PDB file of C-alpha atoms in Angstrom:
ATOM      1  CA  ASN A   1       5.153  33.707 -81.212  1.00 78.00           C
ATOM      2  CA  ALA A   2       4.878  32.580 -85.066  1.00 85.00           C
ATOM      3  CA  GLY A   3       5.355  28.772 -82.822  1.00 94.00           C
ATOM      4  CA  VAL A   4       7.115  26.623 -85.848  1.00 97.00           C
ATOM      5  CA  THR A   5       7.593  28.104 -89.405  1.00 97.00           C
ATOM      6  CA  GLN A   6       8.148  26.330 -92.569  1.00 98.00           C
ATOM      7  CA  THR A   7       9.176  27.243 -96.212  1.00 97.00           C
ATOM      8  CA  PRO A   8       8.122  26.749 -98.689  1.00 97.00           C
ATOM      9  CA  LYS A   9       4.318  25.310 -98.170  1.00 96.00           C
ATOM     10  CA  PHE A  10       4.371  23.795-101.417  1.00 97.00           C
ATOM     11  CA  GLN A  11       6.987  22.729-104.132  1.00 97.00           C
ATOM     12  CA  VAL A  12       6.963  20.350-107.537  1.00 97.00           C
ATOM     13  CA  LEU A  13      10.381  18.706-108.019  1.00 97.00           C
ATOM     14  CA  LYS A  14      11.710  16.890-111.022  1.00 97.00           C
ATOM     15  CA  THR A  15      13.274  13.240-110.223  1.00 98.00           C
ATOM     16  CA  GLY A  16      16.608  14.161-109.744  1.00 97.00           C
ATOM     17  CA  GLN A  17      16.243  17.443-108.646  1.00 97.00           C
ATOM     18  CA  SER A  18      17.176  18.444-104.908  1.00 97.00           C
ATOM     19  CA  MET A  19      16.129  20.862-102.110  1.00 97.00           C
ATOM     20  CA  THR A  20      15.770  21.704 -98.641  1.00 98.00           C
ATOM     21  CA  LEU A  21      12.881  22.404 -96.460  1.00 98.00           C
ATOM     22  CA  GLN A  22      13.418  24.906 -93.675  1.00 97.00           C
ATOM     23  CA  CYS A  23      12.095  24.797 -90.293  1.00 98.00           C
ATOM     24  CA  ALA A  24      12.494  27.195 -87.518  1.00 98.00           C
ATOM     25  CA  GLN A  25      11.004  27.829 -84.190  1.00 97.00           C
ATOM     26  CA  ASP A  26      10.821  30.798 -81.719  1.00 96.00           C
ATOM     27  CA  MET A  27       9.864  28.955 -78.251  1.00 94.00           C
ATOM     28  CA  ASN A  28      13.538  27.884 -77.741  1.00 93.00           C
ATOM     29  CA  HIS A  29      12.554  23.900 -77.616  1.00 92.00           C
ATOM     30  CA  ASN A  30      15.529  21.751 -77.648  1.00 90.00           C
ATOM     31  CA  SER A  31      14.353  19.138 -80.158  1.00 91.00           C
ATOM     32  CA  MET A  32      12.790  19.701 -83.828  1.00 93.00           C
ATOM     33  CA  TYR A  33      11.730  16.732 -85.447  1.00 94.00           C
ATOM     34  CA  TRP A  34      10.907  15.809 -89.237  1.00 97.00           C
ATOM     35  CA  TYR A  35       7.575  13.699 -90.355  1.00 96.00           C
ATOM     36  CA  ARG A  36       6.653  12.954 -93.505  1.00 97.00           C
ATOM     37  CA  GLN A  37       2.809  12.105 -93.781  1.00 96.00           C
ATOM     38  CA  ASP A  38       1.343  10.063 -96.548  1.00 94.00           C
ATOM     39  CA  PRO A  39      -2.556   8.615 -97.149  1.00 85.00           C
ATOM     40  CA  GLY A  40      -3.303   5.997 -94.712  1.00 81.00           C
ATOM     41  CA  MET A  41       0.266   5.634 -93.077  1.00 83.00           C
ATOM     42  CA  GLY A  42       0.143   8.297 -90.627  1.00 88.00           C
ATOM     43  CA  LEU A  43       2.959  10.367 -89.706  1.00 94.00           C
ATOM     44  CA  ARG A  44       6.806   8.626 -89.886  1.00 94.00           C
ATOM     45  CA  LEU A  45       9.756  10.208 -88.557  1.00 92.00           C
ATOM     46  CA  ILE A  46      12.515  10.627 -90.718  1.00 95.00           C
ATOM     47  CA  TYR A  47      14.870  12.122 -88.428  1.00 94.00           C
ATOM     48  CA  TYR A  48      15.305  14.106 -84.913  1.00 91.00           C
ATOM     49  CA  SER A  49      17.435  16.208 -83.139  1.00 91.00           C
ATOM     50  CA  ALA A  50      17.436  16.189 -79.571  1.00 87.00           C
ATOM     51  CA  SER A  51      19.664  19.115 -78.638  1.00 86.00           C
ATOM     52  CA  GLU A  52      22.175  21.410 -80.866  1.00 87.00           C
ATOM     53  CA  GLY A  53      24.992  20.051 -82.835  1.00 87.00           C
ATOM     54  CA  THR A  54      23.079  16.186 -82.621  1.00 90.00           C
ATOM     55  CA  THR A  55      20.871  14.444 -84.933  1.00 92.00           C
ATOM     56  CA  ASP A  56      19.460  10.741 -85.217  1.00 90.00           C
ATOM     57  CA  LYS A  57      17.647   8.867 -87.427  1.00 91.00           C
ATOM     58  CA  GLY A  58      13.809   8.086 -87.161  1.00 88.00           C
ATOM     59  CA  GLU A  59      11.819   5.415 -88.850  1.00 88.00           C
ATOM     60  CA  VAL A  60      12.417   6.461 -92.577  1.00 93.00           C
ATOM     61  CA  PRO A  61      15.970   8.271 -92.691  1.00 95.00           C
ATOM     62  CA  ASN A  62      16.659   6.736 -96.458  1.00 96.00           C
ATOM     63  CA  GLY A  63      17.187   9.641 -99.309  1.00 96.00           C
ATOM     64  CA  TYR A  64      16.992  12.582 -96.829  1.00 98.00           C
ATOM     65  CA  ASN A  65      19.816  14.874 -95.032  1.00 97.00           C
ATOM     66  CA  VAL A  66      19.213  16.882 -91.905  1.00 97.00           C
ATOM     67  CA  SER A  67      21.117  19.951 -90.901  1.00 96.00           C
ATOM     68  CA  ARG A  68      20.469  21.414 -87.187  1.00 95.00           C
ATOM     69  CA  LEU A  69      22.212  24.956 -87.820  1.00 86.00           C
ATOM     70  CA  ASN A  70      21.517  26.492 -84.359  1.00 95.00           C
ATOM     71  CA  LYS A  71      18.680  25.846 -81.733  1.00 95.00           C
ATOM     72  CA  ARG A  72      16.012  27.557 -83.679  1.00 97.00           C
ATOM     73  CA  GLU A  73      16.704  25.864 -87.231  1.00 97.00           C
ATOM     74  CA  PHE A  74      16.319  22.260 -88.355  1.00 97.00           C
ATOM     75  CA  SER A  75      16.235  22.388 -92.551  1.00 98.00           C
ATOM     76  CA  LEU A  76      15.721  18.964 -94.133  1.00 98.00           C
ATOM     77  CA  ARG A  77      17.285  17.678 -97.649  1.00 98.00           C
ATOM     78  CA  LEU A  78      16.609  16.054-100.601  1.00 97.00           C
ATOM     79  CA  GLU A  79      19.967  15.139-102.364  1.00 94.00           C
ATOM     80  CA  SER A  80      17.908  13.356-105.118  1.00 96.00           C
ATOM     81  CA  ALA A  81      14.047  14.033-105.634  1.00 97.00           C
ATOM     82  CA  ALA A  82      11.962  10.590-106.214  1.00 97.00           C
ATOM     83  CA  PRO A  83       8.058  10.372-106.569  1.00 97.00           C
ATOM     84  CA  SER A  84       8.210   8.159-103.945  1.00 96.00           C
ATOM     85  CA  GLN A  85       9.156  10.969-101.751  1.00 97.00           C
ATOM     86  CA  THR A  86       6.241  13.016-102.741  1.00 97.00           C
ATOM     87  CA  SER A  87       4.539  13.610 -99.372  1.00 97.00           C
ATOM     88  CA  VAL A  88       3.614  15.987 -96.832  1.00 97.00           C
ATOM     89  CA  TYR A  89       6.425  17.128 -94.332  1.00 98.00           C
ATOM     90  CA  PHE A  90       6.089  18.751 -90.805  1.00 98.00           C
ATOM     91  CA  CYS A  91       8.619  19.849 -88.653  1.00 97.00           C
ATOM     92  CA  ALA A  92       8.231  19.891 -85.239  1.00 95.00           C
ATOM     93  CA  SER A  93       9.444  20.812 -81.781  1.00 94.00           C
ATOM     94  CA  SER A  94       9.739  19.888 -78.205  1.00 90.00           C
ATOM     95  CA  PRO A  95      10.802  21.752 -75.022  1.00 87.00           C
ATOM     96  CA  SER A  96      12.558  19.043 -73.978  1.00 80.00           C
ATOM     97  CA  ARG A  97      15.276  16.241 -74.818  1.00 72.00           C
ATOM     98  CA  LEU A  98      13.063  13.200 -74.098  1.00 71.00           C
ATOM     99  CA  VAL A  99       9.867  12.735 -75.858  1.00 64.00           C
ATOM    100  CA  ARG A 100       8.171  11.345 -73.298  1.00 62.00           C
ATOM    101  CA  LEU A 101       8.431  14.652 -71.193  1.00 65.00           C
ATOM    102  CA  GLY A 102       7.110  16.943 -73.706  1.00 71.00           C
ATOM    103  CA  GLU A 103       4.275  17.712 -76.309  1.00 84.00           C
ATOM    104  CA  GLN A 104       5.677  18.280 -79.630  1.00 90.00           C
ATOM    105  CA  TYR A 105       4.102  21.157 -81.565  1.00 93.00           C
ATOM    106  CA  PHE A 106       3.779  21.194 -85.097  1.00 96.00           C
ATOM    107  CA  GLY A 107       4.417  23.699 -88.160  1.00 97.00           C
ATOM    108  CA  PRO A 108       1.824  24.372 -90.874  1.00 97.00           C
ATOM    109  CA  GLY A 109       3.730  21.510 -93.379  1.00 97.00           C
ATOM    110  CA  THR A 110       5.239  21.688 -96.862  1.00 97.00           C
ATOM    111  CA  ARG A 111       3.161  19.410 -99.423  1.00 97.00           C
ATOM    112  CA  LEU A 112       6.238  17.890-102.259  1.00 97.00           C
ATOM    113  CA  THR A 113       5.235  16.420-105.526  1.00 97.00           C
ATOM    114  CA  VAL A 114       8.027  14.934-107.085  1.00 97.00           C
ATOM    115  CA  THR A 115       7.289  14.188-111.068  1.00 97.00           C
TER     116      THR A 115
ATOM    117  CA  GLY B   1      11.029  -1.874 -82.371  1.00 75.00           C
ATOM    118  CA  GLU B   2       7.746  -0.239 -81.447  1.00 81.00           C
ATOM    119  CA  ASN B   3       4.519  -1.067 -83.542  1.00 88.00           C
ATOM    120  CA  VAL B   4       1.350   1.162 -82.950  1.00 94.00           C
ATOM    121  CA  GLU B   5      -1.900  -0.524 -84.347  1.00 97.00           C
ATOM    122  CA  GLN B   6      -4.876   2.478 -84.252  1.00 97.00           C
ATOM    123  CA  HIS B   7      -8.990   1.128 -84.821  1.00 97.00           C
ATOM    124  CA  PRO B   8     -11.038   1.455 -86.645  1.00 97.00           C
ATOM    125  CA  SER B   9      -9.637   3.433 -89.549  1.00 96.00           C
ATOM    126  CA  THR B  10     -12.880   5.629 -89.913  1.00 97.00           C
ATOM    127  CA  LEU B  11     -15.241   6.132 -88.101  1.00 98.00           C
ATOM    128  CA  SER B  12     -18.959   8.155 -88.416  1.00 98.00           C
ATOM    129  CA  VAL B  13     -21.309   9.005 -85.068  1.00 98.00           C
ATOM    130  CA  GLN B  14     -24.293  11.283 -84.489  1.00 98.00           C
ATOM    131  CA  GLU B  15     -23.914  14.216 -82.518  1.00 98.00           C
ATOM    132  CA  GLY B  16     -23.840  13.605 -78.957  1.00 97.00           C
ATOM    133  CA  ASP B  17     -23.207   9.932 -79.433  1.00 98.00           C
ATOM    134  CA  SER B  18     -19.849   8.819 -77.744  1.00 98.00           C
ATOM    135  CA  ALA B  19     -16.821   7.653 -79.858  1.00 98.00           C
ATOM    136  CA  VAL B  20     -13.924   5.827 -79.020  1.00 98.00           C
ATOM    137  CA  ILE B  21     -10.634   5.165 -80.831  1.00 98.00           C
ATOM    138  CA  LYS B  22      -8.289   1.973 -79.782  1.00 98.00           C
ATOM    139  CA  CYS B  23      -4.338   1.761 -79.648  1.00 98.00           C
ATOM    140  CA  THR B  24      -2.331  -1.278 -79.011  1.00 97.00           C
ATOM    141  CA  TYR B  25       1.282  -0.931 -78.840  1.00 95.00           C
ATOM    142  CA  SER B  26       4.221  -4.051 -78.959  1.00 93.00           C
ATOM    143  CA  ASP B  27       6.990  -2.030 -76.915  1.00 89.00           C
ATOM    144  CA  SER B  28       6.548  -2.864 -72.829  1.00 88.00           C
ATOM    145  CA  ALA B  29       8.989  -0.177 -71.728  1.00 86.00           C
ATOM    146  CA  SER B  30       6.657   2.827 -73.935  1.00 88.00           C
ATOM    147  CA  ASN B  31       5.544   5.073 -71.017  1.00 87.00           C
ATOM    148  CA  TYR B  32       4.442   7.888 -72.923  1.00 89.00           C
ATOM    149  CA  PHE B  33       0.822   8.023 -74.864  1.00 93.00           C
ATOM    150  CA  PRO B  34      -0.391  11.374 -76.724  1.00 94.00           C
ATOM    151  CA  TRP B  35      -3.198  11.620 -79.135  1.00 97.00           C
ATOM    152  CA  TYR B  36      -3.153  14.363 -81.326  1.00 96.00           C
ATOM    153  CA  LYS B  37      -6.065  15.635 -83.538  1.00 97.00           C
ATOM    154  CA  GLN B  38      -5.559  16.940 -87.518  1.00 97.00           C
ATOM    155  CA  GLU B  39      -8.087  18.755 -89.114  1.00 96.00           C
ATOM    156  CA  LEU B  40      -8.087  18.504 -92.749  1.00 93.00           C
ATOM    157  CA  GLY B  41      -5.533  20.921 -94.434  1.00 91.00           C
ATOM    158  CA  LYS B  42      -3.986  21.920 -90.953  1.00 94.00           C
ATOM    159  CA  ARG B  43      -1.253  20.642 -88.392  1.00 96.00           C
ATOM    160  CA  PRO B  44      -1.402  17.604 -85.803  1.00 96.00           C
ATOM    161  CA  GLN B  45      -2.371  19.331 -82.443  1.00 95.00           C
ATOM    162  CA  LEU B  46      -2.232  17.415 -79.276  1.00 94.00           C
ATOM    163  CA  ILE B  47      -5.371  17.268 -77.133  1.00 96.00           C
ATOM    164  CA  ILE B  48      -4.174  15.091 -74.263  1.00 95.00           C
ATOM    165  CA  ASP B  49      -1.882  12.560 -73.097  1.00 93.00           C
ATOM    166  CA  ILE B  50      -1.203  10.246 -70.319  1.00 92.00           C
ATOM    167  CA  ARG B  51       1.807   8.698 -68.936  1.00 87.00           C
ATOM    168  CA  SER B  52       2.441   4.900 -67.331  1.00 79.00           C
ATOM    169  CA  ASN B  53       1.979   6.050 -63.663  1.00 77.00           C
ATOM    170  CA  VAL B  54      -2.015   6.920 -64.181  1.00 79.00           C
ATOM    171  CA  GLY B  55      -4.701   4.656 -66.048  1.00 90.00           C
ATOM    172  CA  GLU B  56      -6.998   7.533 -66.659  1.00 94.00           C
ATOM    173  CA  LYS B  57      -6.757  11.193 -67.574  1.00 94.00           C
ATOM    174  CA  LYS B  58      -9.534  13.619 -68.450  1.00 96.00           C
ATOM    175  CA  ASP B  59      -9.896  16.842 -69.971  1.00 94.00           C
ATOM    176  CA  GLN B  60     -13.784  17.760 -70.338  1.00 96.00           C
ATOM    177  CA  ARG B  61     -15.271  15.857 -73.124  1.00 97.00           C
ATOM    178  CA  ILE B  62     -11.919  13.729 -73.312  1.00 98.00           C
ATOM    179  CA  ALA B  63     -10.377  10.901 -71.648  1.00 98.00           C
ATOM    180  CA  VAL B  64      -8.223   8.881 -72.374  1.00 97.00           C
ATOM    181  CA  THR B  65      -7.144   4.928 -70.476  1.00 97.00           C
ATOM    182  CA  LEU B  66      -4.393   3.138 -70.647  1.00 96.00           C
ATOM    183  CA  ASN B  67      -3.994  -0.389 -69.932  1.00 94.00           C
ATOM    184  CA  LYS B  68      -0.032  -1.119 -69.437  1.00 92.00           C
ATOM    185  CA  THR B  69      -0.747  -4.873 -68.769  1.00 92.00           C
ATOM    186  CA  ALA B  70      -2.903  -5.664 -71.921  1.00 94.00           C
ATOM    187  CA  LYS B  71      -0.771  -2.965 -73.623  1.00 94.00           C
ATOM    188  CA  HIS B  72      -3.556  -0.838 -75.211  1.00 95.00           C
ATOM    189  CA  PHE B  73      -4.882   2.475 -74.683  1.00 97.00           C
ATOM    190  CA  SER B  74      -8.202   4.180 -75.974  1.00 98.00           C
ATOM    191  CA  LEU B  75      -9.450   7.664 -76.296  1.00 98.00           C
ATOM    192  CA  HIS B  76     -12.615   8.901 -75.387  1.00 98.00           C
ATOM    193  CA  ILE B  77     -14.860  11.652 -76.871  1.00 98.00           C
ATOM    194  CA  THR B  78     -18.222  12.483 -75.172  1.00 97.00           C
ATOM    195  CA  GLU B  79     -21.113  14.687 -76.638  1.00 98.00           C
ATOM    196  CA  THR B  80     -19.809  14.630 -79.817  1.00 98.00           C
ATOM    197  CA  GLN B  81     -20.023  17.642 -81.724  1.00 97.00           C
ATOM    198  CA  PRO B  82     -19.140  18.643 -85.329  1.00 96.00           C
ATOM    199  CA  GLU B  83     -16.157  20.286 -84.588  1.00 96.00           C
ATOM    200  CA  ASP B  84     -14.689  17.232 -83.170  1.00 98.00           C
ATOM    201  CA  SER B  85     -14.860  16.028 -86.639  1.00 98.00           C
ATOM    202  CA  ALA B  86     -11.082  15.448 -87.656  1.00 97.00           C
ATOM    203  CA  VAL B  87      -8.349  12.603 -88.158  1.00 97.00           C
ATOM    204  CA  TYR B  88      -6.962  11.509 -84.688  1.00 98.00           C
ATOM    205  CA  PHE B  89      -3.689   9.779 -84.107  1.00 97.00           C
ATOM    206  CA  CYS B  90      -2.287   7.867 -81.275  1.00 97.00           C
ATOM    207  CA  ALA B  91       1.155   7.646 -80.562  1.00 94.00           C
ATOM    208  CA  ALA B  92       3.700   5.482 -77.996  1.00 92.00           C
ATOM    209  CA  SER B  93       7.265   6.605 -77.104  1.00 84.00           C
ATOM    210  CA  SER B  94       9.986   4.236 -78.293  1.00 75.00           C
ATOM    211  CA  TYR B  95      13.457   4.084 -77.533  1.00 66.00           C
ATOM    212  CA  GLY B  96      15.655   3.893 -80.836  1.00 57.00           C
ATOM    213  CA  GLY B  97      18.414   6.030 -80.437  1.00 53.00           C
ATOM    214  CA  SER B  98      20.079   8.270 -78.164  1.00 51.00           C
ATOM    215  CA  GLN B  99      16.698  10.589 -76.898  1.00 58.00           C
ATOM    216  CA  GLY B 100      14.092   7.806 -78.315  1.00 66.00           C
ATOM    217  CA  ASN B 101      11.120   9.243 -80.619  1.00 80.00           C
ATOM    218  CA  LEU B 102       7.125   8.912 -81.220  1.00 87.00           C
ATOM    219  CA  ILE B 103       5.831   6.170 -83.145  1.00 89.00           C
ATOM    220  CA  PHE B 104       2.446   6.949 -83.958  1.00 93.00           C
ATOM    221  CA  GLY B 105      -0.609   4.976 -85.451  1.00 95.00           C
ATOM    222  CA  LYS B 106      -1.945   5.170 -88.814  1.00 95.00           C
ATOM    223  CA  GLY B 107      -5.338   7.648 -87.859  1.00 96.00           C
ATOM    224  CA  THR B 108      -8.766   7.275 -87.500  1.00 97.00           C
ATOM    225  CA  LYS B 109     -10.434   9.518 -89.888  1.00 97.00           C
ATOM    226  CA  LEU B 110     -13.657  10.539 -86.955  1.00 98.00           C
ATOM    227  CA  SER B 111     -17.056  12.009 -88.749  1.00 98.00           C
ATOM    228  CA  VAL B 112     -20.123  13.557 -86.738  1.00 98.00           C
ATOM    229  CA  LYS B 113     -23.244  14.400 -88.358  1.00 96.00           C
ATOM    230  CA  PRO B 114     -25.327  17.057 -86.958  1.00 92.00           C
TER     231      PRO B 114
END
């Protein structure tokens, strides 16, 4: 099992450009999450999906959109990138639909720089 | 909504000493408290978690205690080793949205000096 995979690993964008971060898991997990990690700020939830076909906003959803394409894949889209979106982005998945019932497994991260 | 405070932000100990990291949370409805370890350049990984129906849980050299009345929980690492050096994050469950999610503390950078 590959676990949780993310592409790309690194990306540099210019302000105003758009891009999609891809995430896939092969553990048959129900829930998937997108976090951003900034120095001194910990992990902040952007969006999550408790099951295929559903998505919910997290703490910091502004400037992002998500799509739960199927049970395996959960993508994060930046429509018009801004320097404030420079961060490391982690995708995670969990077997349970309820956060209190399961461990979250993280992908390796995508380091995004917006100039 | 839930707010999680984590202290200290940095912690340096000698190999073999104990390390304690503390977190407080604000939402009395929270009932799941995991701890994640993140080595430099790597992904976060769960090391231990506790649910609100227990006060303490141990796994070899690590333990977590929970005080629901005071709304705080702590990570204890005994007999620290250089490979324990990492950033540790606490988290608490939150029930905003349809299924809830985790709110993370800002992290503690632990350095274990040989």
